Amino acid sequence: MKKAALVLLLLGACVLTFSMSFRKEPVPAELREIAVEPETAAAAEKFARDIQRIAKQKTPREFGRHCADLQDKTLSGSYRALKQYDERGMAVSGITRMAKTPDTCTLTLSNSSGVEALMVCRHTGGEWKFVCFSPVRALLQ
């Protein structure tokens, strides 16, 4: 009888401790958009045009030299989508960096046909690396 009372007392203490320590308010997101310097924006736009040209005209091996992670399983899909994206009138309409990962930039591209796309790149040590690419309509499906 004493053991059962002791177990119930310990169980009650655990429940009370957990209920007091449980955080009820949500943790605020730490992904805040931060400003991109004009020279970084110009370099990102140049990199987007270069990687587009490399995907269309060069070999996959040459394209791979400009990628951040060759083990990424989404890289081949990004490569095919980038080859099919119409670069006529392509312009970078927006560049964002997130506070949590300041070396990663998301480029919003648009072309003369009005098709938007997102390209994610890493900018570390003065060098740009390709991460992924997707037309916006593919993201919405």
PDB file of C-alpha atoms in Angstrom:
ATOM      1  CA  MET A   1       0.000   0.000   0.000  1.00  0.00           C
ATOM      2  CA  LYS A   2       2.850   2.349   0.848  1.00  0.00           C
ATOM      3  CA  LYS A   3       4.567   1.559  -2.475  1.00  0.00           C
ATOM      4  CA  ALA A   4       1.408   2.362  -4.442  1.00  0.00           C
ATOM      5  CA  ALA A   5       0.996   5.660  -2.584  1.00  0.00           C
ATOM      6  CA  LEU A   6       4.655   6.515  -3.207  1.00  0.00           C
ATOM      7  CA  VAL A   7       4.318   5.720  -6.929  1.00  0.00           C
ATOM      8  CA  LEU A   8       1.183   7.871  -7.199  1.00  0.00           C
ATOM      9  CA  LEU A   9       2.915  10.699  -5.343  1.00  0.00           C
ATOM     10  CA  LEU A  10       5.935  10.551  -7.684  1.00  0.00           C
ATOM     11  CA  LEU A  11       3.678  10.372 -10.721  1.00  0.00           C
ATOM     12  CA  GLY A  12       1.741  13.421  -9.503  1.00  0.00           C
ATOM     13  CA  ALA A  13       4.996  15.306  -8.930  1.00  0.00           C
ATOM     14  CA  CYS A  14       6.157  14.476 -12.472  1.00  0.00           C
ATOM     15  CA  VAL A  15       2.875  15.657 -13.985  1.00  0.00           C
ATOM     16  CA  LEU A  16       2.992  18.861 -11.957  1.00  0.00           C
ATOM     17  CA  THR A  17       6.612  19.534 -12.950  1.00  0.00           C
ATOM     18  CA  PHE A  18       5.885  18.910 -16.626  1.00  0.00           C
ATOM     19  CA  SER A  19       2.802  21.122 -16.645  1.00  0.00           C
ATOM     20  CA  MET A  20       4.703  23.983 -14.999  1.00  0.00           C
ATOM     21  CA  SER A  21       7.718  23.728 -17.311  1.00  0.00           C
ATOM     22  CA  PHE A  22       5.794  23.288 -20.573  1.00  0.00           C
ATOM     23  CA  ARG A  23       6.058  26.435 -22.680  1.00  0.00           C
ATOM     24  CA  LYS A  24       2.608  27.414 -23.901  1.00  0.00           C
ATOM     25  CA  GLU A  25       3.417  30.329 -26.225  1.00  0.00           C
ATOM     26  CA  PRO A  26       4.889  29.565 -29.660  1.00  0.00           C
ATOM     27  CA  VAL A  27       8.548  30.211 -30.329  1.00  0.00           C
ATOM     28  CA  PRO A  28       8.924  33.091 -32.814  1.00  0.00           C
ATOM     29  CA  ALA A  29      10.433  32.204 -36.181  1.00  0.00           C
ATOM     30  CA  GLU A  30      14.024  33.239 -36.634  1.00  0.00           C
ATOM     31  CA  LEU A  31      13.903  33.437 -40.420  1.00  0.00           C
ATOM     32  CA  ARG A  32      13.807  37.167 -40.992  1.00  0.00           C
ATOM     33  CA  GLU A  33      14.459  38.609 -44.401  1.00  0.00           C
ATOM     34  CA  ILE A  34      17.538  40.831 -44.417  1.00  0.00           C
ATOM     35  CA  ALA A  35      18.686  43.419 -46.913  1.00  0.00           C
ATOM     36  CA  VAL A  36      20.945  42.497 -49.808  1.00  0.00           C
ATOM     37  CA  GLU A  37      23.700  44.885 -50.821  1.00  0.00           C
ATOM     38  CA  PRO A  38      23.578  46.220 -54.420  1.00  0.00           C
ATOM     39  CA  GLU A  39      26.920  44.626 -55.349  1.00  0.00           C
ATOM     40  CA  THR A  40      25.696  41.256 -54.038  1.00  0.00           C
ATOM     41  CA  ALA A  41      22.496  41.667 -56.054  1.00  0.00           C
ATOM     42  CA  ALA A  42      24.481  42.405 -59.223  1.00  0.00           C
ATOM     43  CA  ALA A  43      26.758  39.408 -58.622  1.00  0.00           C
ATOM     44  CA  ALA A  44      23.731  37.175 -57.982  1.00  0.00           C
ATOM     45  CA  GLU A  45      22.092  38.277 -61.223  1.00  0.00           C
ATOM     46  CA  LYS A  46      25.323  37.585 -63.137  1.00  0.00           C
ATOM     47  CA  PHE A  47      25.598  34.153 -61.503  1.00  0.00           C
ATOM     48  CA  ALA A  48      21.973  33.339 -62.427  1.00  0.00           C
ATOM     49  CA  ARG A  49      22.665  34.165 -66.073  1.00  0.00           C
ATOM     50  CA  ASP A  50      25.946  32.231 -66.059  1.00  0.00           C
ATOM     51  CA  ILE A  51      24.464  29.098 -64.481  1.00  0.00           C
ATOM     52  CA  GLN A  52      21.571  29.243 -66.968  1.00  0.00           C
ATOM     53  CA  ARG A  53      24.052  29.414 -69.856  1.00  0.00           C
ATOM     54  CA  ILE A  54      26.155  26.586 -68.417  1.00  0.00           C
ATOM     55  CA  ALA A  55      23.084  24.360 -67.987  1.00  0.00           C
ATOM     56  CA  LYS A  56      22.030  24.904 -71.599  1.00  0.00           C
ATOM     57  CA  GLN A  57      25.400  24.827 -73.379  1.00  0.00           C
ATOM     58  CA  LYS A  58      27.865  22.852 -71.268  1.00  0.00           C
ATOM     59  CA  THR A  59      28.073  19.315 -69.927  1.00  0.00           C
ATOM     60  CA  PRO A  60      26.502  18.166 -66.649  1.00  0.00           C
ATOM     61  CA  ARG A  61      30.027  17.786 -65.266  1.00  0.00           C
ATOM     62  CA  GLU A  62      30.744  21.469 -65.927  1.00  0.00           C
ATOM     63  CA  PHE A  63      27.417  22.336 -64.311  1.00  0.00           C
ATOM     64  CA  GLY A  64      28.353  20.222 -61.284  1.00  0.00           C
ATOM     65  CA  ARG A  65      31.445  22.332 -60.670  1.00  0.00           C
ATOM     66  CA  HIS A  66      29.163  25.228 -59.804  1.00  0.00           C
ATOM     67  CA  CYS A  67      26.911  23.291 -57.391  1.00  0.00           C
ATOM     68  CA  ALA A  68      27.063  23.442 -53.610  1.00  0.00           C
ATOM     69  CA  ASP A  69      26.212  19.773 -52.966  1.00  0.00           C
ATOM     70  CA  LEU A  70      26.580  17.111 -55.642  1.00  0.00           C
ATOM     71  CA  GLN A  71      24.956  14.523 -53.341  1.00  0.00           C
ATOM     72  CA  ASP A  72      21.641  16.422 -53.271  1.00  0.00           C
ATOM     73  CA  LYS A  73      18.949  14.201 -54.782  1.00  0.00           C
ATOM     74  CA  THR A  74      16.986  17.169 -56.171  1.00  0.00           C
ATOM     75  CA  LEU A  75      19.931  18.417 -58.230  1.00  0.00           C
ATOM     76  CA  SER A  76      19.091  16.469 -61.406  1.00  0.00           C
ATOM     77  CA  GLY A  77      15.504  17.775 -61.373  1.00  0.00           C
ATOM     78  CA  SER A  78      16.780  21.315 -60.861  1.00  0.00           C
ATOM     79  CA  TYR A  79      19.221  20.835 -63.747  1.00  0.00           C
ATOM     80  CA  ARG A  80      16.461  19.683 -66.121  1.00  0.00           C
ATOM     81  CA  ALA A  81      14.122  22.498 -65.055  1.00  0.00           C
ATOM     82  CA  LEU A  82      16.898  25.055 -65.506  1.00  0.00           C
ATOM     83  CA  LYS A  83      17.639  23.759 -69.016  1.00  0.00           C
ATOM     84  CA  GLN A  84      13.964  24.095 -69.969  1.00  0.00           C
ATOM     85  CA  TYR A  85      13.480  27.551 -68.463  1.00  0.00           C
ATOM     86  CA  ASP A  86      13.238  30.182 -71.189  1.00  0.00           C
ATOM     87  CA  GLU A  87      15.972  32.723 -70.516  1.00  0.00           C
ATOM     88  CA  ARG A  88      14.688  35.335 -72.993  1.00  0.00           C
ATOM     89  CA  GLY A  89      14.085  38.493 -71.058  1.00  0.00           C
ATOM     90  CA  MET A  90      15.173  36.811 -67.847  1.00  0.00           C
ATOM     91  CA  ALA A  91      15.625  39.227 -64.989  1.00  0.00           C
ATOM     92  CA  VAL A  92      16.116  38.872 -61.270  1.00  0.00           C
ATOM     93  CA  SER A  93      13.044  40.528 -59.773  1.00  0.00           C
ATOM     94  CA  GLY A  94      13.919  39.882 -56.147  1.00  0.00           C
ATOM     95  CA  ILE A  95      16.736  38.678 -53.929  1.00  0.00           C
ATOM     96  CA  THR A  96      16.293  37.667 -50.326  1.00  0.00           C
ATOM     97  CA  ARG A  97      18.602  36.360 -47.642  1.00  0.00           C
ATOM     98  CA  MET A  98      17.423  34.861 -44.414  1.00  0.00           C
ATOM     99  CA  ALA A  99      18.898  35.851 -41.052  1.00  0.00           C
ATOM    100  CA  LYS A 100      19.404  32.248 -39.972  1.00  0.00           C
ATOM    101  CA  THR A 101      21.427  31.360 -43.096  1.00  0.00           C
ATOM    102  CA  PRO A 102      22.960  34.624 -44.368  1.00  0.00           C
ATOM    103  CA  ASP A 103      25.124  32.844 -46.957  1.00  0.00           C
ATOM    104  CA  THR A 104      22.038  31.473 -48.775  1.00  0.00           C
ATOM    105  CA  CYS A 105      20.216  33.724 -51.246  1.00  0.00           C
ATOM    106  CA  THR A 106      16.892  33.078 -52.928  1.00  0.00           C
ATOM    107  CA  LEU A 107      16.608  34.699 -56.355  1.00  0.00           C
ATOM    108  CA  THR A 108      13.178  35.334 -57.838  1.00  0.00           C
ATOM    109  CA  LEU A 109      13.474  35.206 -61.623  1.00  0.00           C
ATOM    110  CA  SER A 110      10.999  36.194 -64.290  1.00  0.00           C
ATOM    111  CA  ASN A 111      11.216  35.947 -68.068  1.00  0.00           C
ATOM    112  CA  SER A 112       9.513  37.592 -71.034  1.00  0.00           C
ATOM    113  CA  SER A 113       6.773  34.922 -71.006  1.00  0.00           C
ATOM    114  CA  GLY A 114       5.848  35.869 -67.455  1.00  0.00           C
ATOM    115  CA  VAL A 115       7.017  32.575 -65.939  1.00  0.00           C
ATOM    116  CA  GLU A 116       8.557  33.072 -62.533  1.00  0.00           C
ATOM    117  CA  ALA A 117      11.088  30.766 -60.923  1.00  0.00           C
ATOM    118  CA  LEU A 118      13.058  30.497 -57.711  1.00  0.00           C
ATOM    119  CA  MET A 119      16.777  29.791 -57.631  1.00  0.00           C
ATOM    120  CA  VAL A 120      18.607  29.163 -54.376  1.00  0.00           C
ATOM    121  CA  CYS A 121      22.342  29.909 -54.280  1.00  0.00           C
ATOM    122  CA  ARG A 122      25.065  30.029 -51.643  1.00  0.00           C
ATOM    123  CA  HIS A 123      27.538  32.872 -51.466  1.00  0.00           C
ATOM    124  CA  THR A 124      30.530  31.909 -49.337  1.00  0.00           C
ATOM    125  CA  GLY A 125      34.043  33.208 -49.531  1.00  0.00           C
ATOM    126  CA  GLY A 126      33.302  35.370 -52.562  1.00  0.00           C
ATOM    127  CA  GLU A 127      32.184  32.343 -54.591  1.00  0.00           C
ATOM    128  CA  TRP A 128      28.644  31.557 -55.744  1.00  0.00           C
ATOM    129  CA  LYS A 129      27.350  27.973 -55.706  1.00  0.00           C
ATOM    130  CA  PHE A 130      24.075  26.651 -57.137  1.00  0.00           C
ATOM    131  CA  VAL A 131      21.706  24.853 -54.720  1.00  0.00           C
ATOM    132  CA  CYS A 132      18.359  24.350 -56.496  1.00  0.00           C
ATOM    133  CA  PHE A 133      15.965  25.765 -59.090  1.00  0.00           C
ATOM    134  CA  SER A 134      12.231  25.437 -59.614  1.00  0.00           C
ATOM    135  CA  PRO A 135       9.632  27.256 -61.691  1.00  0.00           C
ATOM    136  CA  VAL A 136       6.955  28.722 -59.429  1.00  0.00           C
ATOM    137  CA  ARG A 137       4.139  26.830 -61.148  1.00  0.00           C
ATOM    138  CA  ALA A 138       5.878  23.557 -60.191  1.00  0.00           C
ATOM    139  CA  LEU A 139       5.999  24.693 -56.570  1.00  0.00           C
ATOM    140  CA  LEU A 140       2.271  25.397 -56.543  1.00  0.00           C
ATOM    141  CA  GLN A 141       1.283  21.926 -57.789  1.00  0.00           C
TER     142      GLN A 141
END
